[in-house]
Short mmCIF file of C-alpha atoms and ligand atoms in Angstrom, two decimals:
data_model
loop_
_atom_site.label_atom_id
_atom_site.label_comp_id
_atom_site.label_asym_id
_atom_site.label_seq_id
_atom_site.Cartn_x
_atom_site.Cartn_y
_atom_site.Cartn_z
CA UNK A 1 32.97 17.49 -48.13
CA UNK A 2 34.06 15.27 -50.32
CA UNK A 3 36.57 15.55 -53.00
CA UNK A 4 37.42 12.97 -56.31
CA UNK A 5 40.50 14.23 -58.15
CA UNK A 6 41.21 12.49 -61.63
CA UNK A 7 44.55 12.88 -62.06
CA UNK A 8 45.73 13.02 -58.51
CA UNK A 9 49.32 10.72 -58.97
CA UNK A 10 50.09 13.93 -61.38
CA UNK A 11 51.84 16.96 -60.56
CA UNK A 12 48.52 19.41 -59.69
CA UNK A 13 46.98 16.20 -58.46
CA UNK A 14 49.22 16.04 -55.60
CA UNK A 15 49.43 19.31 -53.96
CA UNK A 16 45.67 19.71 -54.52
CA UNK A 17 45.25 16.17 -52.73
CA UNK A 18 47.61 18.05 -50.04
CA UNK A 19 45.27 21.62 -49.84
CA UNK A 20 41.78 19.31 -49.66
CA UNK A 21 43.47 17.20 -46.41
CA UNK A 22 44.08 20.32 -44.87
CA UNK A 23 40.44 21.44 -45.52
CA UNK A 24 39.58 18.47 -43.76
CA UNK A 25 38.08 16.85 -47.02
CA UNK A 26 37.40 13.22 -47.85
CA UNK A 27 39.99 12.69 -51.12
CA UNK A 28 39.40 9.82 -53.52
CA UNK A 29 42.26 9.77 -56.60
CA UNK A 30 41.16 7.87 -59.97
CA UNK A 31 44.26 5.83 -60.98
CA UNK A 32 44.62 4.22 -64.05
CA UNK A 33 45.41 0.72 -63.58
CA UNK A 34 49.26 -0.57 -64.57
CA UNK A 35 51.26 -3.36 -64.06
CA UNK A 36 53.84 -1.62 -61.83
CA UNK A 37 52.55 1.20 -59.41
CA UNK A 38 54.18 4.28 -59.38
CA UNK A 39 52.27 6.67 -56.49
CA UNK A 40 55.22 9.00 -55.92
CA UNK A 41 53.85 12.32 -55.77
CA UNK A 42 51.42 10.99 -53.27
CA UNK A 43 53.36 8.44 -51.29
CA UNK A 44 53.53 10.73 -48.35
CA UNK A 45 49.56 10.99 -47.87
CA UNK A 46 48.68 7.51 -49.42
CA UNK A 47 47.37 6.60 -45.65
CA UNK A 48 44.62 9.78 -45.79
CA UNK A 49 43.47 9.14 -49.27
CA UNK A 50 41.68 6.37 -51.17
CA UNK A 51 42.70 5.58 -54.29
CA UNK A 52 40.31 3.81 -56.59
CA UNK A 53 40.79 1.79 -60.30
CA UNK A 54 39.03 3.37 -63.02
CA UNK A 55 40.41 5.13 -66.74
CA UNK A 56 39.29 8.25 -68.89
CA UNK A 57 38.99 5.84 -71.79
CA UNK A 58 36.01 4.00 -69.57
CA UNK A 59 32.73 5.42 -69.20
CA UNK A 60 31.42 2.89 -66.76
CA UNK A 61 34.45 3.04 -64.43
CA UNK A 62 33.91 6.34 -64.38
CA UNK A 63 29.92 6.33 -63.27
CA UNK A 64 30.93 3.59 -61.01
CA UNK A 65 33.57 5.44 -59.12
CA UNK A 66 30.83 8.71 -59.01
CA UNK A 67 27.72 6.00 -57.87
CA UNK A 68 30.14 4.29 -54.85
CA UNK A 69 32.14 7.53 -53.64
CA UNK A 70 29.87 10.40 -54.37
CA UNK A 71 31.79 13.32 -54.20
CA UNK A 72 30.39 16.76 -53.73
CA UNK A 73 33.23 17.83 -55.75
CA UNK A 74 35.14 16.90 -58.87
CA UNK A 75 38.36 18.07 -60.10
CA UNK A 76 39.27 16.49 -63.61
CA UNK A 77 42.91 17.10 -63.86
CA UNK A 78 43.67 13.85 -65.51
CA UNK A 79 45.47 14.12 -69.53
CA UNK A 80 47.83 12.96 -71.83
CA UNK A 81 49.58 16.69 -70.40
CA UNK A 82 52.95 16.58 -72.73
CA UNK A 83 52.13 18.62 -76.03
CA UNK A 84 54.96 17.31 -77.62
CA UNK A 85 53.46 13.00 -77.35
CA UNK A 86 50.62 14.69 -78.72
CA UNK A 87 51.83 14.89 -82.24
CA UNK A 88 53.05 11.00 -81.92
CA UNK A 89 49.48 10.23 -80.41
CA UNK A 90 46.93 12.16 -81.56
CA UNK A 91 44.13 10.09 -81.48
CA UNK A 92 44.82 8.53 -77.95
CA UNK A 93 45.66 12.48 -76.50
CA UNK A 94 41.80 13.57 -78.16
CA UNK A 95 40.65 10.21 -76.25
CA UNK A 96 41.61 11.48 -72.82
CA UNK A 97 41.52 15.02 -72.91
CA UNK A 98 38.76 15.81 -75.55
CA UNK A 99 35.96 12.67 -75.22
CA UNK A 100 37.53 12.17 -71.46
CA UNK A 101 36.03 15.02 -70.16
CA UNK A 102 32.45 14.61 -71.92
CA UNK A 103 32.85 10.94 -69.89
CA UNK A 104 32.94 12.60 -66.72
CA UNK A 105 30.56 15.29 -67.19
CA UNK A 106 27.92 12.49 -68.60
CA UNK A 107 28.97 10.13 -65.38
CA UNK A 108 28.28 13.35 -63.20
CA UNK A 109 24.79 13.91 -65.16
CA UNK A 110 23.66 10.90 -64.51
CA UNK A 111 25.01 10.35 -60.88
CA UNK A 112 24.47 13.75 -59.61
CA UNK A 113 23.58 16.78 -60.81
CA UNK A 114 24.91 18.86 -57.78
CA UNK A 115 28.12 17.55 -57.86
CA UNK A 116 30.90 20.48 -58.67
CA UNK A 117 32.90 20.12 -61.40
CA UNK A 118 36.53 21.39 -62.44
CA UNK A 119 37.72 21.18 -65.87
CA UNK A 120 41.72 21.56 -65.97
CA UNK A 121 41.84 23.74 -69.25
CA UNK A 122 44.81 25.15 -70.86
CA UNK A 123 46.54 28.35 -71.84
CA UNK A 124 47.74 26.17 -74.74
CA UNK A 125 44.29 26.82 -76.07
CA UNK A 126 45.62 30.14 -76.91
CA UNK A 127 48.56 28.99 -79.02
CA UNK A 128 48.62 31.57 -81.60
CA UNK A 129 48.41 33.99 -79.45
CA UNK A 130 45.48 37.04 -80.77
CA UNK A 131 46.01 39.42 -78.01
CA UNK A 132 48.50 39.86 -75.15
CA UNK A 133 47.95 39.31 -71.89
CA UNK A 134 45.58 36.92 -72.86
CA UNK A 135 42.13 36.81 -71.14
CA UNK A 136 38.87 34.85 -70.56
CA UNK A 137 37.61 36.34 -73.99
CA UNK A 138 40.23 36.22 -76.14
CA UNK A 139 39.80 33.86 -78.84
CA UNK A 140 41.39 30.73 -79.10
CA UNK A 141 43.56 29.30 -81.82
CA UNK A 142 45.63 26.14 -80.72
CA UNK A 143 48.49 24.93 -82.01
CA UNK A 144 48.85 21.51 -81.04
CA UNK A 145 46.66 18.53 -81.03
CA UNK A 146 46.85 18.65 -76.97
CA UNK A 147 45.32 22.66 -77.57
CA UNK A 148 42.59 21.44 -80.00
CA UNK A 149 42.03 18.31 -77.58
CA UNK A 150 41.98 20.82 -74.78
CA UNK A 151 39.78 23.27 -76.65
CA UNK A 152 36.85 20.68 -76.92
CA UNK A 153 36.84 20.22 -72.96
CA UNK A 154 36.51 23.79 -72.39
CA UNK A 155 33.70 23.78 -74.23
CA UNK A 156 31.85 21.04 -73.25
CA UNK A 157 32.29 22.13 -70.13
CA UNK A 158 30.86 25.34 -71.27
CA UNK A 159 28.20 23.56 -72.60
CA UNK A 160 26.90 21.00 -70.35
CA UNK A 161 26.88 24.13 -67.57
CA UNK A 162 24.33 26.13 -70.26
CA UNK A 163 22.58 22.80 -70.85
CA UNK A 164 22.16 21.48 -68.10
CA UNK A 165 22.74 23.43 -65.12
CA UNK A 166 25.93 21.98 -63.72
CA UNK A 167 28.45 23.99 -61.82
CA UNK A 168 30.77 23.61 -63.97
CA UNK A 169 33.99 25.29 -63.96
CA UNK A 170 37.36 25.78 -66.34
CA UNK A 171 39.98 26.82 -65.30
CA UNK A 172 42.61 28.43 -68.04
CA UNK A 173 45.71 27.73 -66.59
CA UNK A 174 48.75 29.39 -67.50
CA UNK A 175 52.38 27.08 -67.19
CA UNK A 176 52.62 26.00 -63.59
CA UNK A 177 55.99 24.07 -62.43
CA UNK A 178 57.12 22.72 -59.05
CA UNK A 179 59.75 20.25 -58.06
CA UNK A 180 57.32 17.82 -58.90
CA UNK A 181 56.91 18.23 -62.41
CA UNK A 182 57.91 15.72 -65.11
CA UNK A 183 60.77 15.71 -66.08
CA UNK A 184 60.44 16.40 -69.72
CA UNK A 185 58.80 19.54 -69.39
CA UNK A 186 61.42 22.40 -69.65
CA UNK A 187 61.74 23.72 -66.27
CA UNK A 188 62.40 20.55 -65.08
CA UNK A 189 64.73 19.43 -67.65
CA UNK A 190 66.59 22.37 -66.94
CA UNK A 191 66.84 22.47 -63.06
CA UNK A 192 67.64 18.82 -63.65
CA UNK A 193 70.09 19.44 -65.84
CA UNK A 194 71.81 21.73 -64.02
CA UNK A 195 72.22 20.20 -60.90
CA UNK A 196 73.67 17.21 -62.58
CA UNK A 197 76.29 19.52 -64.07
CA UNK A 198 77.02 21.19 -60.96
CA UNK A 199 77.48 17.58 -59.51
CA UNK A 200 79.39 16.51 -61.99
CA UNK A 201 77.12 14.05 -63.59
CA UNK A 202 76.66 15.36 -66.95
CA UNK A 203 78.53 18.39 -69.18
CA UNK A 204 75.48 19.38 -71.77
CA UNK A 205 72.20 20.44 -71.74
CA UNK A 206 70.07 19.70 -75.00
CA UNK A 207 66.94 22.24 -75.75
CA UNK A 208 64.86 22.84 -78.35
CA UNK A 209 63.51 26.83 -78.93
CA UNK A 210 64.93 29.01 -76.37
CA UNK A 211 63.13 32.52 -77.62
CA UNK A 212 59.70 30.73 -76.40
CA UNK A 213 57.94 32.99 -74.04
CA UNK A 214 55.56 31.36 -71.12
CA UNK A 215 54.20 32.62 -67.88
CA UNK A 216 55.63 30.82 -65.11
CA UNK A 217 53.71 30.10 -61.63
CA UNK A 218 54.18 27.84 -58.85
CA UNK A 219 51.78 24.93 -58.60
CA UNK A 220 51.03 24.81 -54.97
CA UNK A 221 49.16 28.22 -55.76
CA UNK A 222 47.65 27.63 -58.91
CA UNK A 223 45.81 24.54 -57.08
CA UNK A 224 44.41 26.94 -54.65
CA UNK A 225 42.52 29.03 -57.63
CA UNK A 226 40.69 25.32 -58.58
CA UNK A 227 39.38 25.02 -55.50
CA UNK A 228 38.02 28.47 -55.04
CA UNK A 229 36.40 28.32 -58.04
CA UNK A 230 34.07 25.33 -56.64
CA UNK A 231 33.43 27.47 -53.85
CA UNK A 232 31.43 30.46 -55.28
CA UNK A 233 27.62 30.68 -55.83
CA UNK A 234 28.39 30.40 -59.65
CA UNK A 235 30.16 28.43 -61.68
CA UNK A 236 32.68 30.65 -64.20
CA UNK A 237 35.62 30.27 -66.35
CA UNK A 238 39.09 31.81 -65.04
CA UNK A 239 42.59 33.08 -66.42
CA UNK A 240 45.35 31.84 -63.53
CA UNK A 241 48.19 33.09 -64.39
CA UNK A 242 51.40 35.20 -62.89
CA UNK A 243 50.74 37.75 -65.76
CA UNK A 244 54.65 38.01 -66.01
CA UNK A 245 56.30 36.58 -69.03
CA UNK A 246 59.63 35.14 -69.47
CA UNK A 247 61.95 33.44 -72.33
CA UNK A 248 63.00 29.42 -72.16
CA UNK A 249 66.48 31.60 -72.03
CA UNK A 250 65.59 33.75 -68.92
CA UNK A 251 64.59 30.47 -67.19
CA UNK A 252 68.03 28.84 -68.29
CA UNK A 253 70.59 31.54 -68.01
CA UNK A 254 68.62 32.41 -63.51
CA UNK A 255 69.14 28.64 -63.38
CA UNK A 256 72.55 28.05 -63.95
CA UNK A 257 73.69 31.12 -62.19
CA UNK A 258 72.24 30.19 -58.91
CA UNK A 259 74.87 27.57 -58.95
CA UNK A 260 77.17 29.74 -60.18
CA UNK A 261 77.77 28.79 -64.01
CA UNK A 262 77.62 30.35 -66.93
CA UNK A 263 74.91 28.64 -69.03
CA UNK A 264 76.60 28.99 -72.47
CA UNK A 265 79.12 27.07 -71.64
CA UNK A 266 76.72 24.10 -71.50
CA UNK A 267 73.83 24.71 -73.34
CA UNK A 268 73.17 23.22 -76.91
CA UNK A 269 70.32 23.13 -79.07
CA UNK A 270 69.32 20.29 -80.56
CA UNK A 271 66.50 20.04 -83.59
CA UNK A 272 64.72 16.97 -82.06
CA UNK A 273 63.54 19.12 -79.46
CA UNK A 274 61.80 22.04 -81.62
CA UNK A 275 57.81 21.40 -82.42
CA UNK A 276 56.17 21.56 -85.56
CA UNK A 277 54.34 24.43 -84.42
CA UNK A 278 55.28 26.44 -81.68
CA UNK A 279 53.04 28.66 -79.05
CA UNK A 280 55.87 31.69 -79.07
CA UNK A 281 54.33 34.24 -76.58
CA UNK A 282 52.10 33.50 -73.31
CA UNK A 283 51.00 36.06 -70.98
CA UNK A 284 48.21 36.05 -68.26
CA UNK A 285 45.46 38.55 -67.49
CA UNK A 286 44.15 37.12 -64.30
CA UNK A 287 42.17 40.19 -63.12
CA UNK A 288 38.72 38.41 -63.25
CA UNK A 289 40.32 35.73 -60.55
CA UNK A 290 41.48 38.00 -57.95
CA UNK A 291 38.26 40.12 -58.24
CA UNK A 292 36.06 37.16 -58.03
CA UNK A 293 38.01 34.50 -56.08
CA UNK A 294 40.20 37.02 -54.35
CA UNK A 295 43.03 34.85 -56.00
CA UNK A 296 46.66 36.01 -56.81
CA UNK A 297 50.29 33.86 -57.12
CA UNK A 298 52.49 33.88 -54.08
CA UNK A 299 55.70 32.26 -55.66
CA UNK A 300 57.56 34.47 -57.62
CA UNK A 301 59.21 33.60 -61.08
CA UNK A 302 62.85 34.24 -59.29
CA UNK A 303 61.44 32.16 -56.15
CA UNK A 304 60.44 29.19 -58.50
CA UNK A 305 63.21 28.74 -60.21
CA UNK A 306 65.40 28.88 -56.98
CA UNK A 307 63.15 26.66 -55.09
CA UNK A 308 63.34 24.10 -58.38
CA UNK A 309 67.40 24.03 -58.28
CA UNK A 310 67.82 23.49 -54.68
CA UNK A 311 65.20 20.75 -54.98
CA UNK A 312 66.95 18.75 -57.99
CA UNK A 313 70.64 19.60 -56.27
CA UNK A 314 68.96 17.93 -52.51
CA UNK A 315 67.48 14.76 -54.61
CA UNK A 316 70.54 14.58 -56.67
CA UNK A 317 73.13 14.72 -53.72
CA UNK A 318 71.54 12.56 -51.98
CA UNK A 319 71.18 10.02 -54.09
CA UNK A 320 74.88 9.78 -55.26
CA UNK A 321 76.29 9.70 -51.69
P1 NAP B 401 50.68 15.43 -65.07
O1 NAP B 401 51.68 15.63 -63.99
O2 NAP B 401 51.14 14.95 -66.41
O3 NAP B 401 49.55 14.43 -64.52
C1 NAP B 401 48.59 13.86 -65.38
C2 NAP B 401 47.75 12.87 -64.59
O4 NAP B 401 46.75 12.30 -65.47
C3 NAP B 401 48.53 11.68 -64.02
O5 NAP B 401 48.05 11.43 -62.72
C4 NAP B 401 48.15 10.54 -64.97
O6 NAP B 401 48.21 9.29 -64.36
C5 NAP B 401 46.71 10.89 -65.25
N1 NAP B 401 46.15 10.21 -66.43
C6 NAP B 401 46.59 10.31 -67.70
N2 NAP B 401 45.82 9.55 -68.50
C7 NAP B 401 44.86 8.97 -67.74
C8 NAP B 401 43.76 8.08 -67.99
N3 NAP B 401 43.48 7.62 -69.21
N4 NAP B 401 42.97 7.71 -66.97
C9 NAP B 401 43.23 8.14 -65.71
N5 NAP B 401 44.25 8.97 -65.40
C10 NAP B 401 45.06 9.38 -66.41
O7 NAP B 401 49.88 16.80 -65.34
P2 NAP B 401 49.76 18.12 -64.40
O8 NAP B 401 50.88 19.05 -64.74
O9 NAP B 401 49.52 17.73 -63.00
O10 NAP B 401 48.46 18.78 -65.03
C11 NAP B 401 47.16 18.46 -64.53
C12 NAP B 401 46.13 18.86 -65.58
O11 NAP B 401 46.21 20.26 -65.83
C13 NAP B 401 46.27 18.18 -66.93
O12 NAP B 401 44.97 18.01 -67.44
C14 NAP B 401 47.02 19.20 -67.77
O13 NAP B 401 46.74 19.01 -69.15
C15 NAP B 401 46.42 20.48 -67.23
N6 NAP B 401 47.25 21.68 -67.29
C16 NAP B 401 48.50 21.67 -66.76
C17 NAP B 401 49.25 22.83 -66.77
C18 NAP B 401 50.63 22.87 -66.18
O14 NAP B 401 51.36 23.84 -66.47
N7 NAP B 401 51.01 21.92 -65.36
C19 NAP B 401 48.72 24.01 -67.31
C20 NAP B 401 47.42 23.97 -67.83
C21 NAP B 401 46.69 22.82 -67.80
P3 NAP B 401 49.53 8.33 -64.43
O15 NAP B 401 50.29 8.62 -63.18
O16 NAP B 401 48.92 6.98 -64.48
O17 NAP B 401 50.29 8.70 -65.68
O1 G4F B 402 57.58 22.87 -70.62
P1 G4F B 402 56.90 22.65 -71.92
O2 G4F B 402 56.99 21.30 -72.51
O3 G4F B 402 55.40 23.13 -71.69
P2 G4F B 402 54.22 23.58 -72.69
O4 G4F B 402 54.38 23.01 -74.04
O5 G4F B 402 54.11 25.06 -72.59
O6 G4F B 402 52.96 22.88 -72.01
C1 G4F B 402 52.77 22.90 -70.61
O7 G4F B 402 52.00 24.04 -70.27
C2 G4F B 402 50.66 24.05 -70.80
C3 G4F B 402 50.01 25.36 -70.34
O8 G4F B 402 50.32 26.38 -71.25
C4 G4F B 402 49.93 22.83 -70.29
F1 G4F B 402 48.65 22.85 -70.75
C5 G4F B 402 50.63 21.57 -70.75
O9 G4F B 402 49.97 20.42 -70.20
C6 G4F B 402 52.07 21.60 -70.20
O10 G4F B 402 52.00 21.52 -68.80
O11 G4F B 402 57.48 23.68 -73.01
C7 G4F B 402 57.54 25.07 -72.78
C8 G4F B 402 58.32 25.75 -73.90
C9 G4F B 402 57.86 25.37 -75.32
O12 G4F B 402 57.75 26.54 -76.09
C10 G4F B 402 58.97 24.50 -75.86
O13 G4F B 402 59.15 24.59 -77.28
O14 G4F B 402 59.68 25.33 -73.82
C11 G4F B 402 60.16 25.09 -75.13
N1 G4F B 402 61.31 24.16 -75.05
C12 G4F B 402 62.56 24.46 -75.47
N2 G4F B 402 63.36 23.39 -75.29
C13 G4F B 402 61.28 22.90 -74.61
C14 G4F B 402 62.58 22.40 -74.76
N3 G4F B 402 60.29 22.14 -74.09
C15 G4F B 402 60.59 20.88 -73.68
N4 G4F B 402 59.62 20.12 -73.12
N5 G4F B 402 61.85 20.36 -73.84
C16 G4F B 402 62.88 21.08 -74.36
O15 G4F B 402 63.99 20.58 -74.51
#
């Protein structure tokens, strides 16, 4: 088997590259090229995996990489993933994760026809939330110009499977953290943040909307639900999600007090970080996955945001002694 994951220098990119090794897969990663390389998340297993040039924004470095490796399977995790840089870059976020994902789906139409696909779609798409826990059929009404971006590669993906035939799959993924998200998403600013209190390296923590409600998993399992859904007979579309809900708030005050603080002493809120238009409420149905694909989360919220901490307070020591 034999495996090309867009996106794989990303968080979900990683620990898939990590669950595909173990399955005794061939991995090729797409990287964007840059003038300074920054492999990180994958330095560990950069001697099992090949990683190969090639951009969303380039249709024939995308056939190219499809024509030399051909994989059996394709995961497409790669995006402009921050909803907030999507307001700033609209156009250039609808390039990659809107028109990206009819590139790859062409460059797989023309290569191969059998080759599995995996589109990584969003809860985001729900935004506006019309029915909670949200499922595979409830309707979608984004809020962001990452949700509308990410809207369009659901359906195309939709539609090149009716079309065409492909095994095509999306994947509706609810919020999904690990120690190796970015930094500027919330759980990660926040487990940051505290550990640099709690070592005495900063005194504030700046948030934006604290009353927002996601559903929180652990990445390492989500991944596992992408690849059993190129593993079935037919292709589908799938809710992952914890089906647990929980405030910015909840996720702040668990935080500090596994170091022992009292988060109000050093949180703040700070305007810059509220959006123009907020997704308030997201909650998971993800019944259709763990009939199907036999799939359920592992990690649990209080598990996550422990594991998080610990991780940030282990870098963070470390690196000032
Ligand atoms: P991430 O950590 O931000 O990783 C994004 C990856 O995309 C990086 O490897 C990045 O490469 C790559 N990339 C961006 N633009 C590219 C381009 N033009 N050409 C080639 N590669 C490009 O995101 P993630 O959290 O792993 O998420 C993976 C996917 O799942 C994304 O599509 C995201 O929108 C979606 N998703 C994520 C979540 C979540 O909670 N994490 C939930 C639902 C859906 P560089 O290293 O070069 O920047
Ligand atoms: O961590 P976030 O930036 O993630 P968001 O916007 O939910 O998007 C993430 O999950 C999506 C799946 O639903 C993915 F598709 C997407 O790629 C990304 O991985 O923000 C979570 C919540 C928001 O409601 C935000 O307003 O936290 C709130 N928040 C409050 N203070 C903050 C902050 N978010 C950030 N990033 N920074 C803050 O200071």
């Amino acid at each position: 088997m034999r495996a090309l994951i867009t996106g794989i220098t990303g968080q979900d990119g990683s620990y898939l590259a990590e669950l595909l090794l173990d399955q005794r897969y061939e991995v090729t990663g797409m990287v964007r090229r840059s003038s300074t390389e920054s492999f990180e998340r994958v330095n560990h297993i950069k001697d099992k995996i090949s990683l190969v040039q090639a951009d969303l924004l380039d249709q024939l470095s995308i056939i190219n990489i499809i024509e030399e490796f051909r994989p059996t399977e394709v995961y497409n995790l790669a995006a402009q993933s921050f909803v907030p840089t999507s307001w700033n870059q609209p156009v250039l976020t609808g390039q990659f994760d809107a028109i990206g994902v009819t590139r790859m789906l062409e460059a797989i139409k023309l290569v191969d026809k059998k080759i599995r696909f995996y589109q990584a779609s969003s809860s985001e798409m729900f935004g506006k939330v019309k029915e909670v826990p949200q499922k595979e059929t409830t309707s979608f009404h984004p809020r962001s110009p990452y949700g509308v971006a990410k809207v369009y590669g659901h359906w195309i993906t939709v539609n090149y499977r009716e079309s065409y035939g492909l095994h095509a799959n999306s994947g509706i993924l609810f919020n999904h953290e690990s120690p190796r998200r970015g930094l500027e998403f919330v759980t990660r600013k926040i487990t940051d943040g505290v550990a640099r209190i709690k070592l005495g390296l900063s005194d504030k923590l700046a948030l934006g909307n604290l009353d927002a409600k996601r559903d929180w998993g652990f990445a390492g399992d989500y991944v596992r639900a992408m690849w059993l859904m190129l593993q079935q007979d037919e292709p589908g579309d799938y809710v992952i999600a914890t089906g647990q809900t929980h405030s910015v708030e909840q996720f702040v005050s668990l935080a500090f007090s596994h170091v022992d603080l009292d988060y109000k002493k050093y949180v703040v809120t700070d305007p810059r970080f509220v959006r123009p238009a907020e997704v308030d409420l997201l909650q998971g149905d993800a019944s259709l996955a763990k009939k199907n694909l036999g799939w359920e989360p592992r990690v649990s919220f209080e598990e996550l945001v422990k594991m998080m901490v610990d991780a940030d307070m282990e870098r963070l020591s470390s690196s000032t002694k």
